[in-house]
């Protein structure tokens, strides 16, 4: 005989559910809530950033033809290393023109000195003759200075050309593709040109000192003169012409310095934007150099993810998938919302936006510019 099942009263069932099943459901709900809160908090305090650096673009300082690019794409360069050279023919032509003008001034000075000698016979005052002689002494020294500065500018252009040629020949010898004899000849010619430059510089310094003394003598003499001396008009014209040539030589030296392009920082050549033989204008980009290590890390706070990140906030930075961390602080916040770099988009087809935060330099990680990193807030 089958036993008849006795139904459990509804209030009894409710009491069993309250005592056994309900606590379990409550604990499950609490666990899910805690997990979600931790995920939200973690998402609000963790970001993906990117190592950045300042890229340097080397431009043509003068207009002309690019004679040589001395580096290759992705080649590592040292700060100050010669990376390109402009064709010096135009600057050399300007030097020759200035030299011709200096010789004309010298001839004009000789003619004026002869004329003043004739005029001196008609001047009855000896002190006036002496004053003009002092002025002519200063003019002579200024013309000599112009001559030596022309020689100095020419030698400096030649020395740069020889140095680049010697370096190229030495590199070919190291790669067993060049002649040692040629490299030695170029190195010797370069050293001789350097010695010539040093001797001219010493002569220029000596002439400058003598010129300063001549001016002092003339100034002291005029202060002791019995009356004010009227400036000789022809001598004043010659002095103004000398001043113009001095300015012209200064301009040539600026152009000469622009013939050599040097690497501004230690890094790698990222792109070559002009090749040898190409005519370029002043300011035209020649090549771009990226420093060897990233000097800053930037992370972005996406829109819709609130955080209290501020200047001075402490963070930890590490490579993606790496456990080595470095500490840094937020150095500056961007004033506006901006587009994230495309490498940080979760969906390549959908652009993302956020507020950028730049960190203090993180040099210990040796980050490569453009490398993504993980940034975690450790102290608000």
Short mmCIF file of C-alpha atoms in Angstrom, two decimals:
data_model
loop_
_atom_site.label_atom_id
_atom_site.label_comp_id
_atom_site.label_asym_id
_atom_site.label_seq_id
_atom_site.Cartn_x
_atom_site.Cartn_y
_atom_site.Cartn_z
CA UNK A 1 0.00 0.00 0.00
CA UNK A 2 1.58 3.28 -1.18
CA UNK A 3 2.12 6.00 1.29
CA UNK A 4 0.27 9.19 0.64
CA UNK A 5 2.52 12.21 0.26
CA UNK A 6 1.64 14.89 2.75
CA UNK A 7 1.95 18.37 1.18
CA UNK A 8 4.18 20.90 2.97
CA UNK A 9 2.28 23.96 3.98
CA UNK A 10 3.16 27.15 2.14
CA UNK A 11 4.29 28.96 5.25
CA UNK A 12 6.60 26.05 6.04
CA UNK A 13 8.13 26.22 2.56
CA UNK A 14 8.70 29.97 2.95
CA UNK A 15 10.45 29.39 6.24
CA UNK A 16 12.74 26.70 4.72
CA UNK A 17 13.64 29.05 1.79
CA UNK A 18 14.39 31.89 4.20
CA UNK A 19 16.65 29.73 6.35
CA UNK A 20 18.54 27.76 3.65
CA UNK A 21 18.28 29.16 0.10
CA UNK A 22 17.93 32.90 0.76
CA UNK A 23 21.30 33.33 2.56
CA UNK A 24 23.04 31.57 -0.32
CA UNK A 25 21.43 33.84 -2.89
CA UNK A 26 22.33 36.91 -0.84
CA UNK A 27 25.96 35.84 -0.64
CA UNK A 28 26.06 35.13 -4.38
CA UNK A 29 24.60 38.55 -5.15
CA UNK A 30 27.11 40.21 -2.82
CA UNK A 31 30.00 38.40 -4.47
CA UNK A 32 28.83 39.47 -7.94
CA UNK A 33 28.49 43.07 -6.73
CA UNK A 34 31.96 43.08 -5.20
CA UNK A 35 33.48 41.73 -8.41
CA UNK A 36 31.71 44.36 -10.47
CA UNK A 37 32.81 47.14 -8.11
CA UNK A 38 36.40 45.94 -8.26
CA UNK A 39 36.27 45.82 -12.04
CA UNK A 40 34.84 49.34 -12.21
CA UNK A 41 37.39 50.65 -9.72
CA UNK A 42 40.23 48.91 -11.54
CA UNK A 43 39.02 50.27 -14.87
CA UNK A 44 38.86 53.75 -13.42
CA UNK A 45 42.43 53.55 -12.08
CA UNK A 46 44.20 51.72 -14.90
CA UNK A 47 44.99 53.14 -18.32
CA UNK A 48 46.94 52.37 -21.45
CA UNK A 49 49.50 54.96 -22.48
CA UNK A 50 52.24 55.39 -25.05
CA UNK A 51 55.90 56.39 -24.85
CA UNK A 52 56.55 59.60 -26.71
CA UNK A 53 59.54 61.69 -27.62
CA UNK A 54 60.38 64.94 -29.34
CA UNK A 55 61.25 64.29 -32.96
CA UNK A 56 63.89 66.58 -34.44
CA UNK A 57 63.67 67.70 -38.06
CA UNK A 58 66.87 69.08 -39.55
CA UNK A 59 66.19 71.77 -42.14
CA UNK A 60 68.35 73.59 -44.67
CA UNK A 61 69.70 76.78 -43.03
CA UNK A 62 70.45 78.31 -46.43
CA UNK A 63 69.18 77.90 -49.97
CA UNK A 64 71.32 75.91 -52.38
CA UNK A 65 72.13 72.42 -53.62
CA UNK A 66 72.43 69.53 -51.20
CA UNK A 67 75.88 68.12 -51.94
CA UNK A 68 75.85 65.10 -49.66
CA UNK A 69 73.78 63.22 -47.08
CA UNK A 70 76.28 61.42 -44.86
CA UNK A 71 73.91 59.04 -43.05
CA UNK A 72 71.55 56.24 -44.02
CA UNK A 73 67.98 55.53 -43.04
CA UNK A 74 67.69 54.22 -39.44
CA UNK A 75 71.40 54.84 -38.85
CA UNK A 76 72.34 55.77 -35.30
CA UNK A 77 73.90 59.23 -35.01
CA UNK A 78 75.69 61.08 -32.24
CA UNK A 79 74.82 64.60 -31.14
CA UNK A 80 76.87 67.01 -33.24
CA UNK A 81 77.70 64.44 -35.93
CA UNK A 82 77.81 65.77 -39.51
CA UNK A 83 74.79 64.37 -41.31
CA UNK A 84 74.71 66.45 -44.51
CA UNK A 85 76.56 69.21 -46.38
CA UNK A 86 75.34 71.90 -48.73
CA UNK A 87 77.27 72.66 -51.91
CA UNK A 88 79.78 75.40 -50.99
CA UNK A 89 80.19 76.84 -54.50
CA UNK A 90 77.77 79.73 -53.95
CA UNK A 91 79.38 80.70 -50.64
CA UNK A 92 82.84 80.48 -52.21
CA UNK A 93 81.67 82.76 -55.03
CA UNK A 94 80.41 85.24 -52.44
CA UNK A 95 83.79 85.08 -50.69
CA UNK A 96 85.59 85.75 -53.96
CA UNK A 97 83.31 88.70 -54.67
CA UNK A 98 83.94 90.11 -51.21
CA UNK A 99 87.68 89.57 -51.68
CA UNK A 100 87.59 91.52 -54.94
CA UNK A 101 85.80 94.35 -53.21
CA UNK A 102 88.39 94.38 -50.42
CA UNK A 103 91.17 94.69 -53.00
CA UNK A 104 89.32 97.60 -54.57
CA UNK A 105 89.16 99.27 -51.17
CA UNK A 106 92.90 98.67 -50.75
CA UNK A 107 93.60 100.38 -54.08
CA UNK A 108 91.30 103.23 -53.09
CA UNK A 109 93.14 103.53 -49.78
CA UNK A 110 96.51 103.75 -51.60
CA UNK A 111 95.20 106.49 -53.90
CA UNK A 112 93.72 108.40 -50.97
CA UNK A 113 96.99 108.16 -49.01
CA UNK A 114 98.89 109.61 -51.98
CA UNK A 115 96.38 112.43 -52.32
CA UNK A 116 96.54 113.21 -48.61
CA UNK A 117 100.33 113.40 -48.85
CA UNK A 118 99.96 116.04 -51.54
CA UNK A 119 97.33 117.90 -49.52
CA UNK A 120 99.52 117.77 -46.42
CA UNK A 121 101.98 120.15 -48.07
CA UNK A 122 99.24 122.77 -48.10
CA UNK A 123 98.29 122.22 -44.46
CA UNK A 124 100.22 124.48 -42.17
CA UNK A 125 99.18 122.82 -38.89
CA UNK A 126 101.29 119.84 -37.91
CA UNK A 127 98.73 118.46 -35.45
CA UNK A 128 96.18 118.15 -38.27
CA UNK A 129 98.69 116.19 -40.36
CA UNK A 130 99.33 113.86 -37.41
CA UNK A 131 95.60 113.35 -36.86
CA UNK A 132 95.07 112.27 -40.46
CA UNK A 133 98.07 109.96 -40.24
CA UNK A 134 96.57 108.28 -37.17
CA UNK A 135 93.27 107.83 -39.06
CA UNK A 136 95.06 106.30 -42.05
CA UNK A 137 96.91 103.88 -39.77
CA UNK A 138 93.55 102.60 -38.44
CA UNK A 139 92.19 102.33 -41.99
CA UNK A 140 95.24 100.30 -43.07
CA UNK A 141 94.70 97.84 -40.24
CA UNK A 142 90.98 97.48 -41.00
CA UNK A 143 91.71 96.67 -44.64
CA UNK A 144 94.29 94.10 -43.55
CA UNK A 145 91.71 92.59 -41.22
CA UNK A 146 89.25 92.30 -44.10
CA UNK A 147 91.86 90.49 -46.18
CA UNK A 148 92.68 88.02 -43.42
CA UNK A 149 89.01 87.37 -42.65
CA UNK A 150 88.44 86.57 -46.32
CA UNK A 151 91.31 84.07 -46.17
CA UNK A 152 89.93 82.63 -42.94
CA UNK A 153 86.44 82.11 -44.39
CA UNK A 154 87.90 80.38 -47.46
CA UNK A 155 90.08 78.08 -45.34
CA UNK A 156 87.20 77.13 -43.08
CA UNK A 157 85.06 76.08 -46.03
CA UNK A 158 87.96 74.05 -47.40
CA UNK A 159 88.64 72.43 -44.02
CA UNK A 160 85.04 71.25 -43.71
CA UNK A 161 85.18 69.79 -47.20
CA UNK A 162 88.45 67.98 -46.43
CA UNK A 163 87.17 66.69 -43.10
CA UNK A 164 84.06 65.16 -44.64
CA UNK A 165 86.13 63.64 -47.45
CA UNK A 166 88.64 62.25 -44.92
CA UNK A 167 85.87 60.73 -42.80
CA UNK A 168 84.30 59.15 -45.86
CA UNK A 169 87.65 57.71 -46.97
CA UNK A 170 88.30 56.35 -43.48
CA UNK A 171 84.89 54.66 -43.44
CA UNK A 172 85.64 53.05 -46.80
CA UNK A 173 88.97 51.77 -45.46
CA UNK A 174 87.23 50.23 -42.44
CA UNK A 175 84.82 48.45 -44.78
CA UNK A 176 87.80 47.25 -46.90
CA UNK A 177 86.44 49.16 -49.89
CA UNK A 178 88.84 52.11 -49.87
CA UNK A 179 92.49 52.96 -50.20
CA UNK A 180 94.52 53.63 -47.07
CA UNK A 181 96.84 55.92 -49.02
CA UNK A 182 93.95 58.12 -50.13
CA UNK A 183 92.57 58.26 -46.59
CA UNK A 184 95.99 59.24 -45.20
CA UNK A 185 96.47 61.96 -47.85
CA UNK A 186 93.08 63.47 -47.08
CA UNK A 187 93.71 63.34 -43.33
CA UNK A 188 97.09 65.05 -43.82
CA UNK A 189 95.55 67.75 -46.04
CA UNK A 190 92.88 68.35 -43.41
CA UNK A 191 95.48 68.74 -40.66
CA UNK A 192 97.47 71.19 -42.79
CA UNK A 193 94.36 73.26 -43.40
CA UNK A 194 93.65 73.32 -39.67
CA UNK A 195 97.19 74.59 -39.04
CA UNK A 196 96.67 77.30 -41.65
CA UNK A 197 93.41 78.32 -39.94
CA UNK A 198 95.16 78.58 -36.58
CA UNK A 199 97.91 80.78 -38.02
CA UNK A 200 95.36 83.08 -39.69
CA UNK A 201 93.34 83.30 -36.47
CA UNK A 202 96.48 84.33 -34.57
CA UNK A 203 97.23 86.99 -37.19
CA UNK A 204 93.65 88.27 -37.04
CA UNK A 205 93.85 88.55 -33.26
CA UNK A 206 97.13 90.45 -33.54
CA UNK A 207 95.76 92.84 -36.20
CA UNK A 208 92.62 93.43 -34.11
CA UNK A 209 94.76 94.32 -31.11
CA UNK A 210 96.87 96.71 -33.19
CA UNK A 211 93.73 98.29 -34.64
CA UNK A 212 92.30 98.87 -31.16
CA UNK A 213 95.57 100.52 -30.10
CA UNK A 214 95.53 102.71 -33.22
CA UNK A 215 92.02 103.88 -32.40
CA UNK A 216 93.08 104.66 -28.83
CA UNK A 217 96.04 106.69 -30.07
CA UNK A 218 93.84 108.63 -32.49
CA UNK A 219 91.23 109.26 -29.81
CA UNK A 220 93.82 110.44 -27.28
CA UNK A 221 95.45 112.71 -29.83
CA UNK A 222 92.14 114.34 -30.77
CA UNK A 223 91.40 114.99 -27.10
CA UNK A 224 94.67 116.91 -26.81
CA UNK A 225 94.24 118.80 -30.11
CA UNK A 226 94.02 122.59 -29.84
CA UNK A 227 90.73 122.64 -31.77
CA UNK A 228 88.17 120.27 -33.24
CA UNK A 229 89.30 118.52 -36.40
CA UNK A 230 87.03 118.48 -39.42
CA UNK A 231 86.69 114.90 -40.71
CA UNK A 232 88.24 114.40 -44.14
CA UNK A 233 85.22 113.58 -46.39
CA UNK A 234 87.13 111.17 -48.64
CA UNK A 235 88.44 109.30 -45.60
CA UNK A 236 84.93 109.10 -44.11
CA UNK A 237 83.62 107.58 -47.35
CA UNK A 238 86.38 104.96 -47.30
CA UNK A 239 85.61 104.10 -43.65
CA UNK A 240 81.91 103.61 -44.44
CA UNK A 241 82.82 101.33 -47.37
CA UNK A 242 85.03 99.26 -45.06
CA UNK A 243 82.16 98.94 -42.56
CA UNK A 244 79.89 97.64 -45.34
CA UNK A 245 82.44 94.97 -46.24
CA UNK A 246 82.82 93.98 -42.60
CA UNK A 247 79.07 93.39 -42.44
CA UNK A 248 79.22 91.50 -45.72
CA UNK A 249 81.91 89.16 -44.39
CA UNK A 250 79.85 88.58 -41.25
CA UNK A 251 76.91 87.61 -43.48
CA UNK A 252 79.13 85.24 -45.46
CA UNK A 253 80.31 83.58 -42.24
CA UNK A 254 76.69 82.92 -41.27
CA UNK A 255 76.06 81.32 -44.66
CA UNK A 256 79.32 79.34 -44.35
CA UNK A 257 78.24 77.95 -40.97
CA UNK A 258 75.01 76.79 -42.63
CA UNK A 259 76.87 74.58 -45.12
CA UNK A 260 77.27 71.84 -42.51
CA UNK A 261 74.22 70.14 -41.02
CA UNK A 262 74.73 68.32 -37.73
CA UNK A 263 72.59 65.95 -35.66
CA UNK A 264 70.97 67.86 -32.78
CA UNK A 265 70.64 64.80 -30.52
CA UNK A 266 71.76 61.20 -30.10
CA UNK A 267 69.25 59.01 -31.88
CA UNK A 268 68.33 57.34 -35.15
CA UNK A 269 67.52 58.70 -38.58
CA UNK A 270 63.79 58.11 -38.96
CA UNK A 271 63.37 59.51 -42.46
CA UNK A 272 65.43 61.15 -45.20
CA UNK A 273 63.40 63.84 -46.92
CA UNK A 274 65.93 65.14 -49.47
CA UNK A 275 68.76 63.45 -51.34
CA UNK A 276 72.14 64.60 -52.64
CA UNK A 277 72.00 66.86 -55.67
CA UNK A 278 68.60 68.26 -54.88
CA UNK A 279 68.06 72.03 -54.82
CA UNK A 280 66.51 73.10 -51.53
CA UNK A 281 65.20 76.37 -50.17
CA UNK A 282 65.94 77.83 -46.78
CA UNK A 283 63.97 75.99 -44.10
CA UNK A 284 63.23 72.93 -46.25
CA UNK A 285 63.30 69.67 -44.26
CA UNK A 286 66.28 67.41 -44.98
CA UNK A 287 65.84 64.53 -42.53
CA UNK A 288 64.16 63.60 -39.24
CA UNK A 289 65.90 62.17 -36.18
CA UNK A 290 64.19 60.32 -33.34
CA UNK A 291 66.02 60.26 -29.98
CA UNK A 292 67.17 56.83 -28.89
CA UNK A 293 64.79 56.66 -25.89
CA UNK A 294 61.36 58.04 -25.20
CA UNK A 295 61.50 61.00 -22.88
CA UNK A 296 57.83 61.05 -21.80
CA UNK A 297 54.80 58.83 -21.30
CA UNK A 298 51.30 60.03 -22.14
CA UNK A 299 48.13 58.21 -21.11
CA UNK A 300 44.54 59.13 -21.80
CA UNK A 301 41.48 59.20 -19.55
CA UNK A 302 38.66 58.06 -21.86
CA UNK A 303 35.38 59.93 -21.88
CA UNK A 304 32.85 58.32 -19.54
CA UNK A 305 35.44 56.90 -17.15
CA UNK A 306 35.59 59.34 -14.25
CA UNK A 307 38.85 59.67 -12.34
CA UNK A 308 40.44 62.19 -10.04
CA UNK A 309 43.78 62.28 -11.88
CA UNK A 310 45.51 65.60 -11.30
CA UNK A 311 48.94 67.10 -11.55
CA UNK A 312 51.12 65.35 -8.97
CA UNK A 313 49.17 62.08 -8.99
CA UNK A 314 51.53 59.13 -8.47
CA UNK A 315 51.40 56.27 -10.96
CA UNK A 316 53.19 53.05 -11.85
CA UNK A 317 54.31 52.43 -15.42
CA UNK A 318 55.21 49.11 -16.98
CA UNK A 319 55.43 47.54 -20.39
CA UNK A 320 52.45 45.51 -21.49
CA UNK A 321 53.03 41.94 -20.34
CA UNK A 322 56.02 42.89 -18.18
CA UNK A 323 56.24 42.96 -14.38
CA UNK A 324 59.04 45.54 -14.10
CA UNK A 325 57.49 48.82 -13.00
CA UNK A 326 58.69 52.39 -12.59
CA UNK A 327 57.07 55.12 -10.60
CA UNK A 328 56.27 58.55 -11.99
CA UNK A 329 53.95 61.46 -11.36
CA UNK A 330 51.52 63.30 -13.60
CA UNK A 331 53.39 66.38 -14.81
CA UNK A 332 50.67 68.09 -16.84
CA UNK A 333 47.12 67.56 -18.09
CA UNK A 334 45.90 68.53 -21.52
CA UNK A 335 43.49 71.48 -21.50
CA UNK A 336 41.02 69.79 -23.87
CA UNK A 337 39.66 66.42 -24.92
CA UNK A 338 41.64 65.04 -27.83
CA UNK A 339 41.75 62.02 -30.08
CA UNK A 340 43.77 59.05 -28.83
CA UNK A 341 46.59 57.66 -31.00
CA UNK A 342 45.19 55.04 -33.34
CA UNK A 343 47.37 52.34 -31.77
CA UNK A 344 45.38 52.75 -28.53
CA UNK A 345 41.93 52.31 -30.11
CA UNK A 346 40.13 49.17 -29.02
CA UNK A 347 38.34 49.04 -32.38
CA UNK A 348 40.53 50.19 -35.32
CA UNK A 349 37.41 51.50 -37.07
CA UNK A 350 36.16 53.64 -34.17
CA UNK A 351 38.13 56.63 -32.97
CA UNK A 352 38.39 57.19 -29.22
CA UNK A 353 38.79 60.42 -27.32
CA UNK A 354 40.04 61.36 -23.87
CA UNK A 355 42.01 63.81 -21.81
CA UNK A 356 45.77 63.36 -22.05
CA UNK A 357 48.07 63.27 -19.03
CA UNK A 358 51.83 63.52 -19.50
CA UNK A 359 54.07 61.89 -16.91
CA UNK A 360 57.48 62.87 -15.64
CA UNK A 361 60.35 61.18 -17.58
CA UNK A 362 60.49 57.39 -17.20
CA UNK A 363 64.05 56.67 -18.31
CA UNK A 364 64.68 53.49 -16.31
CA UNK A 365 62.39 51.39 -18.51
CA UNK A 366 64.22 52.35 -21.72
CA UNK A 367 60.95 52.70 -23.62
CA UNK A 368 60.97 52.90 -27.39
CA UNK A 369 59.04 55.88 -28.78
CA UNK A 370 55.56 54.71 -29.77
CA UNK A 371 55.60 51.70 -27.42
CA UNK A 372 52.30 51.16 -25.52
CA UNK A 373 52.53 50.93 -21.75
CA UNK A 374 50.29 50.16 -18.78
CA UNK A 375 49.69 53.02 -16.33
CA UNK A 376 48.16 52.37 -12.91
CA UNK A 377 47.16 55.04 -10.39
CA UNK A 378 48.72 54.32 -7.00
CA UNK A 379 47.93 57.56 -5.16
CA UNK A 380 45.35 60.21 -5.94
#
